mmCIF file of N, CA and C in Angstrom:
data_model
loop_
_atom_site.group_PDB
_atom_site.id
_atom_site.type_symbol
_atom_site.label_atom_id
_atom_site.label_comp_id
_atom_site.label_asym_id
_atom_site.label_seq_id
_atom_site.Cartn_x
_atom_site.Cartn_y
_atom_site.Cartn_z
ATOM 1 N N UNK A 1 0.842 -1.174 0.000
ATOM 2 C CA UNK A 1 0.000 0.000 0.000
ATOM 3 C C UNK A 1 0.890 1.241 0.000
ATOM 4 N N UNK A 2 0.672 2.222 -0.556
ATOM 5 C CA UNK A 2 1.039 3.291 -0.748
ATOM 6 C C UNK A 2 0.398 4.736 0.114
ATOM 7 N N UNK A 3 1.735 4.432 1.016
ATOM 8 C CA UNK A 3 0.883 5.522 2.210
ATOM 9 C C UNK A 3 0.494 6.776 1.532
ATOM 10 N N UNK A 4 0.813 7.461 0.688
ATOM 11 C CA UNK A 4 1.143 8.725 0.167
ATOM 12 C C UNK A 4 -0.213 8.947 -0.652
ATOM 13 N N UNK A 5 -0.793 7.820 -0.812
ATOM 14 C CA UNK A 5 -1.529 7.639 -2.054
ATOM 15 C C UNK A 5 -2.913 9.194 -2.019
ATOM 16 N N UNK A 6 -3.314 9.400 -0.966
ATOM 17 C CA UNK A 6 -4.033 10.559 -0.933
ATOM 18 C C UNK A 6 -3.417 11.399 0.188
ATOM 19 N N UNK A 7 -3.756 12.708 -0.016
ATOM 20 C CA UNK A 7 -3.399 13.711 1.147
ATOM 21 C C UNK A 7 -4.611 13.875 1.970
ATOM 22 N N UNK A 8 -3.715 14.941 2.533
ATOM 23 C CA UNK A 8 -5.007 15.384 3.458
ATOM 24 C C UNK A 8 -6.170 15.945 3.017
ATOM 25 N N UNK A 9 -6.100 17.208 2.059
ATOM 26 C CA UNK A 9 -6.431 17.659 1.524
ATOM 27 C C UNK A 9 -7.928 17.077 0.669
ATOM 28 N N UNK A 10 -7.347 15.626 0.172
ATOM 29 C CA UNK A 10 -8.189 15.048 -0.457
ATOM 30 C C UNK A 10 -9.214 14.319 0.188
ATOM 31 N N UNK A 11 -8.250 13.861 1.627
ATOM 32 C CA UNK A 11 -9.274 12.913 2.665
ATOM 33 C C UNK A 11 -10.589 14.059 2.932
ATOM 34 N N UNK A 12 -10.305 15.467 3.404
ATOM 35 C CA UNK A 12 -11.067 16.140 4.224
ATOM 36 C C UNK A 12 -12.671 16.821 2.696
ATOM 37 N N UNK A 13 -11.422 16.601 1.411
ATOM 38 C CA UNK A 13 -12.735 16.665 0.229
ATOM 39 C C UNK A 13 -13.321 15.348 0.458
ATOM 40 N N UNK A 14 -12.990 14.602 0.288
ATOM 41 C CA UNK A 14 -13.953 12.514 0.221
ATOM 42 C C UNK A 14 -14.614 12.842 1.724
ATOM 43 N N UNK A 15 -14.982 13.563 3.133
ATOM 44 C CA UNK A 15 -15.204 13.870 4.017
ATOM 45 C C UNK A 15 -16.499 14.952 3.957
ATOM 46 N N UNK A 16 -16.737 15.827 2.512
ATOM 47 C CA UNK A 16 -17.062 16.782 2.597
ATOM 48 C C UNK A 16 -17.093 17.892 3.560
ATOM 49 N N UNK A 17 -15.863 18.137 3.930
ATOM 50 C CA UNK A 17 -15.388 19.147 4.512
ATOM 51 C C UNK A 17 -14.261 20.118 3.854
ATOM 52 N N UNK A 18 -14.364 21.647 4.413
ATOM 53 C CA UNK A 18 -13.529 22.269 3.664
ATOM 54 C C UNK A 18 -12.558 21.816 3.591
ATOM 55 N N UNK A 19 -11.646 21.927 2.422
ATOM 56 C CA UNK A 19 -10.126 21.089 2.331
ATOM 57 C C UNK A 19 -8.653 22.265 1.978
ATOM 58 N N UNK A 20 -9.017 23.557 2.476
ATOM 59 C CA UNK A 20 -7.598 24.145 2.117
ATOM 60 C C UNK A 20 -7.184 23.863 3.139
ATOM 61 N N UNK A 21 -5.498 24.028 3.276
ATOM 62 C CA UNK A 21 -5.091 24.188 4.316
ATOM 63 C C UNK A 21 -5.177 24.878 5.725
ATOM 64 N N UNK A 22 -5.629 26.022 5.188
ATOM 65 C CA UNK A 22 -6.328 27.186 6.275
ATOM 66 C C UNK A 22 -7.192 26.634 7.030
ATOM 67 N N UNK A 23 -8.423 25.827 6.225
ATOM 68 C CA UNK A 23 -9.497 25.212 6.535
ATOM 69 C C UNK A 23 -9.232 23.788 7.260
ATOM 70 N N UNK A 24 -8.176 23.088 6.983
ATOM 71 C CA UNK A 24 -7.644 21.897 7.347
ATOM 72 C C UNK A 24 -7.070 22.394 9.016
ATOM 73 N N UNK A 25 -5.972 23.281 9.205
ATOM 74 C CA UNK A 25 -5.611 23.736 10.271
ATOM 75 C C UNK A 25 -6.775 23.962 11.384
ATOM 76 N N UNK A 26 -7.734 24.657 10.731
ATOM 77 C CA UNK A 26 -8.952 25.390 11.613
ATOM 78 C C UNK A 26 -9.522 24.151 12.445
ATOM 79 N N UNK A 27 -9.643 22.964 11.798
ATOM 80 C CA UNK A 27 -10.646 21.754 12.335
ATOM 81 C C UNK A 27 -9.742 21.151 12.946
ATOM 82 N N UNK A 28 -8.530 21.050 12.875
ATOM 83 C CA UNK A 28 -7.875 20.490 13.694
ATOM 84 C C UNK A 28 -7.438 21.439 15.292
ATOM 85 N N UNK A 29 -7.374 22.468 14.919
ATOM 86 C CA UNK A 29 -7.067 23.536 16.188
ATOM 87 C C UNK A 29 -8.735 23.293 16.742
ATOM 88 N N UNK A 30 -9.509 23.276 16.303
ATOM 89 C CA UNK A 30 -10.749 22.735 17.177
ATOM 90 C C UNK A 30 -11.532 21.749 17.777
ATOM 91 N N UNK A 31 -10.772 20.840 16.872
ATOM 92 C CA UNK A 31 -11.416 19.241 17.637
ATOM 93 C C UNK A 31 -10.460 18.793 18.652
ATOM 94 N N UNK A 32 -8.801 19.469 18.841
ATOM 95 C CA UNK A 32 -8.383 18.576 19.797
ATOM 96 C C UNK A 32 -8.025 19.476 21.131
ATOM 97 N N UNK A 33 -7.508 18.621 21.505
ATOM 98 C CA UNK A 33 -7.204 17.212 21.443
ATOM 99 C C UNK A 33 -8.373 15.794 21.776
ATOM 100 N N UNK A 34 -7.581 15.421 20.950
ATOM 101 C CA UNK A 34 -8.773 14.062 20.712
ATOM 102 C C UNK A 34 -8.262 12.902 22.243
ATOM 103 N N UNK A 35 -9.383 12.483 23.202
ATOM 104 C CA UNK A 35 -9.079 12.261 24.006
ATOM 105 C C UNK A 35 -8.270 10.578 23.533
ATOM 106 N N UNK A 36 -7.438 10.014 24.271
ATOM 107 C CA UNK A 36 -6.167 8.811 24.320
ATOM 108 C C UNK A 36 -7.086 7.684 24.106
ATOM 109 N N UNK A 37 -8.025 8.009 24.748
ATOM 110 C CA UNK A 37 -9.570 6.846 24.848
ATOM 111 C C UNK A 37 -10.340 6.451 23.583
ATOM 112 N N UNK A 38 -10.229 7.812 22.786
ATOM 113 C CA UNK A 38 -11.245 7.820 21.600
ATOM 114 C C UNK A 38 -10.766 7.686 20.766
ATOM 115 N N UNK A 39 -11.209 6.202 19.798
ATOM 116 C CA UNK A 39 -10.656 6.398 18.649
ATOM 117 C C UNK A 39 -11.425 7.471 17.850
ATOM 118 N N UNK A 40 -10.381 7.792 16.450
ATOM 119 C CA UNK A 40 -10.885 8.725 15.775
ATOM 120 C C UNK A 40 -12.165 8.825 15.322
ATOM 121 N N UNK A 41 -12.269 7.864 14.692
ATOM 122 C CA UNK A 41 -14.329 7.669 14.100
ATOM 123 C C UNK A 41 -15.454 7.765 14.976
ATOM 124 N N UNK A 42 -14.808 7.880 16.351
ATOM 125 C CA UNK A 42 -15.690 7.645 17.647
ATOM 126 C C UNK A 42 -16.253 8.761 17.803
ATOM 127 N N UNK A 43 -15.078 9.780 17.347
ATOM 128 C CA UNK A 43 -15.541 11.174 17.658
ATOM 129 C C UNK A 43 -16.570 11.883 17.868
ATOM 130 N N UNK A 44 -17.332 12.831 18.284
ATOM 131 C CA UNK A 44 -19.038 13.272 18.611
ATOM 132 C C UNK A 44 -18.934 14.355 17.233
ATOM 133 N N UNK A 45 -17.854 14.217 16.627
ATOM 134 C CA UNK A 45 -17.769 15.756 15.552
ATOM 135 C C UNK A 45 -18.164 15.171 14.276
ATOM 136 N N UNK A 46 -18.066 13.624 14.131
ATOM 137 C CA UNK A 46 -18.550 13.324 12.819
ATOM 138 C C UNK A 46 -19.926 12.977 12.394
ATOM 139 N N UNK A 47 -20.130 13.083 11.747
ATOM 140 C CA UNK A 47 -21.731 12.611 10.906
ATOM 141 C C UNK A 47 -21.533 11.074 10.750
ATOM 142 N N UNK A 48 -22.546 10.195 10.874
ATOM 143 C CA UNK A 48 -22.367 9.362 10.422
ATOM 144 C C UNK A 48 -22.156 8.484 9.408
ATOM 145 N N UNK A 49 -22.311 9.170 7.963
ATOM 146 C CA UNK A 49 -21.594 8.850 6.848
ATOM 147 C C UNK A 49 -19.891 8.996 6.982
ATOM 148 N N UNK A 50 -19.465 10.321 7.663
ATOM 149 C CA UNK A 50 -17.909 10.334 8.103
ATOM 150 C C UNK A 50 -17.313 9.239 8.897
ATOM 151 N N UNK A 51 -18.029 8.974 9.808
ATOM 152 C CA UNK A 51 -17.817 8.305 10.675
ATOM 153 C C UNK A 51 -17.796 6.606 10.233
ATOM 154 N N UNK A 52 -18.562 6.320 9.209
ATOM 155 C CA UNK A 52 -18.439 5.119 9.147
ATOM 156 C C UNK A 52 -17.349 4.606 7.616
ATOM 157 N N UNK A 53 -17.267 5.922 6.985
ATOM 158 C CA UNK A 53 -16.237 5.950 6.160
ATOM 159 C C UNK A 53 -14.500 5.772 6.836
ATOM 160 N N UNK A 54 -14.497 6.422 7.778
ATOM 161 C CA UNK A 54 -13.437 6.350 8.493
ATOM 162 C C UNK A 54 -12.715 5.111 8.975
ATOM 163 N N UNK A 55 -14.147 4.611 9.780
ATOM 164 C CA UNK A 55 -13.990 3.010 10.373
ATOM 165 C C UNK A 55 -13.551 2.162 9.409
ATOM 166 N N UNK A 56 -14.636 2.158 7.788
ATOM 167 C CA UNK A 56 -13.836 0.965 7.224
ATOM 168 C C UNK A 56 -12.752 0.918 6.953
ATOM 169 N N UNK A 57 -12.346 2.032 6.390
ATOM 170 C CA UNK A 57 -10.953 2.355 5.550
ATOM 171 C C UNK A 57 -9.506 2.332 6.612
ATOM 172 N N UNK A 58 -10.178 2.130 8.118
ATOM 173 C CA UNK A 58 -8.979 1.768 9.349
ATOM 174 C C UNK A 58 -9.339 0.245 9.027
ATOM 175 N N UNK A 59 -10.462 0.058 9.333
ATOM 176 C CA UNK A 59 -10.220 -1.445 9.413
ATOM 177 C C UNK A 59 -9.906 -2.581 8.648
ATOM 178 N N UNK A 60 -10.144 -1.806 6.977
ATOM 179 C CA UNK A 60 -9.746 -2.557 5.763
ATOM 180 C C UNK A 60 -8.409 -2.425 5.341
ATOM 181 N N UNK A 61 -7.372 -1.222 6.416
ATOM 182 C CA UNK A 61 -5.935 -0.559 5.878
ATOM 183 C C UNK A 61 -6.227 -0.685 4.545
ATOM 184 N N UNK A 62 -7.428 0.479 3.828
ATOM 185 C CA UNK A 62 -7.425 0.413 2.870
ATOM 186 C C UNK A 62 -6.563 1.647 1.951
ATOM 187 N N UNK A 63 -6.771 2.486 1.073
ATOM 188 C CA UNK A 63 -5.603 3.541 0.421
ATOM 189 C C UNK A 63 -5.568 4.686 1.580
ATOM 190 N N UNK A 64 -7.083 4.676 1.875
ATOM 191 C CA UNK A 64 -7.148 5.948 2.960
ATOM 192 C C UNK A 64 -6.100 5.998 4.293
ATOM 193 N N UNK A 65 -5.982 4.736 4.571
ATOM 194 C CA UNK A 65 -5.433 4.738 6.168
ATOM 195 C C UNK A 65 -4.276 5.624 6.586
ATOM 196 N N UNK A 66 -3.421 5.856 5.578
ATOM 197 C CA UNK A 66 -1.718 6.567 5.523
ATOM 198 C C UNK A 66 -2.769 7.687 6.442
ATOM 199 N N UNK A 67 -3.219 8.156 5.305
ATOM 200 C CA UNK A 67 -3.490 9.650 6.018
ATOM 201 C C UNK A 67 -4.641 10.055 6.730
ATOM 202 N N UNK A 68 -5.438 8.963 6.942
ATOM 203 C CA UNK A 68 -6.449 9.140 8.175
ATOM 204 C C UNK A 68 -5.323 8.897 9.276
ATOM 205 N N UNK A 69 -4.605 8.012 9.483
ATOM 206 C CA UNK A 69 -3.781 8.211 10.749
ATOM 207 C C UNK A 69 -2.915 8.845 10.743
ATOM 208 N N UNK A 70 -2.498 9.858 9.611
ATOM 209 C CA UNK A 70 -1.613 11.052 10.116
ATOM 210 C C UNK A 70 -3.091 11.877 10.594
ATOM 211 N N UNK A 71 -4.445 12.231 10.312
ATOM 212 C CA UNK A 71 -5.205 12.683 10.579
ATOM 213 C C UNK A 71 -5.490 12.511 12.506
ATOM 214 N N UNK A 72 -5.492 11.419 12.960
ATOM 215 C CA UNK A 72 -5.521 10.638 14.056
ATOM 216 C C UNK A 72 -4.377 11.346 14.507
ATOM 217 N N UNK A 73 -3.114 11.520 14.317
ATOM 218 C CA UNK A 73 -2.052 11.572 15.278
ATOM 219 C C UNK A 73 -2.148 13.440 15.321
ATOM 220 N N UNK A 74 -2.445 13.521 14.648
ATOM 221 C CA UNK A 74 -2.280 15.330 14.810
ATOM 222 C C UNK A 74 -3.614 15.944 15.616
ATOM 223 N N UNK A 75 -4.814 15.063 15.476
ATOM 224 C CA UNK A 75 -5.689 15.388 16.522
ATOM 225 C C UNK A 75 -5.678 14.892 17.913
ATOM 226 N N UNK A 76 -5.096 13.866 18.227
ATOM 227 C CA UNK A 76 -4.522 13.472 19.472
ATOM 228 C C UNK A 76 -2.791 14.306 20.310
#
């Protein structure tokens, strides 16, 4: 697998959320810190289409995962 394969940028568009960087920074300076307890998809901030997009693509280590868990480590 190819960690690189999407950015952030692209995760937070497939998310429908704003995706500049400005906009990327903003959601992260506001959701965390993400508590040690919670995994990411657990979160109370996602919708449940986000939320269950998230889960598979951790649990399938599918193309998404590289950068949902750089997503994960910068909100924790």
């Amino acid at each position: 697998m190819d960690a690189n394969l999407h950015s952030m940028s692209n995760l937070f568009a497939q998310l429908g959320l704003a995706d500049t960087p400005a906009a990327i920074e903003e959601f992260i300076r506001c959701h965390r810190p993400l508590g040690n307890d919670v995994a990411l998809y657990r979160a109370s901030f996602w919708t449940h289409a986000q939320r269950t997009f998230l889960k598979e693509e951790i649990i399938e280590d599918a193309d998404w995962a590289g950068v949902i868990d750089e997503l994960n480590g910068r909100l924790h």
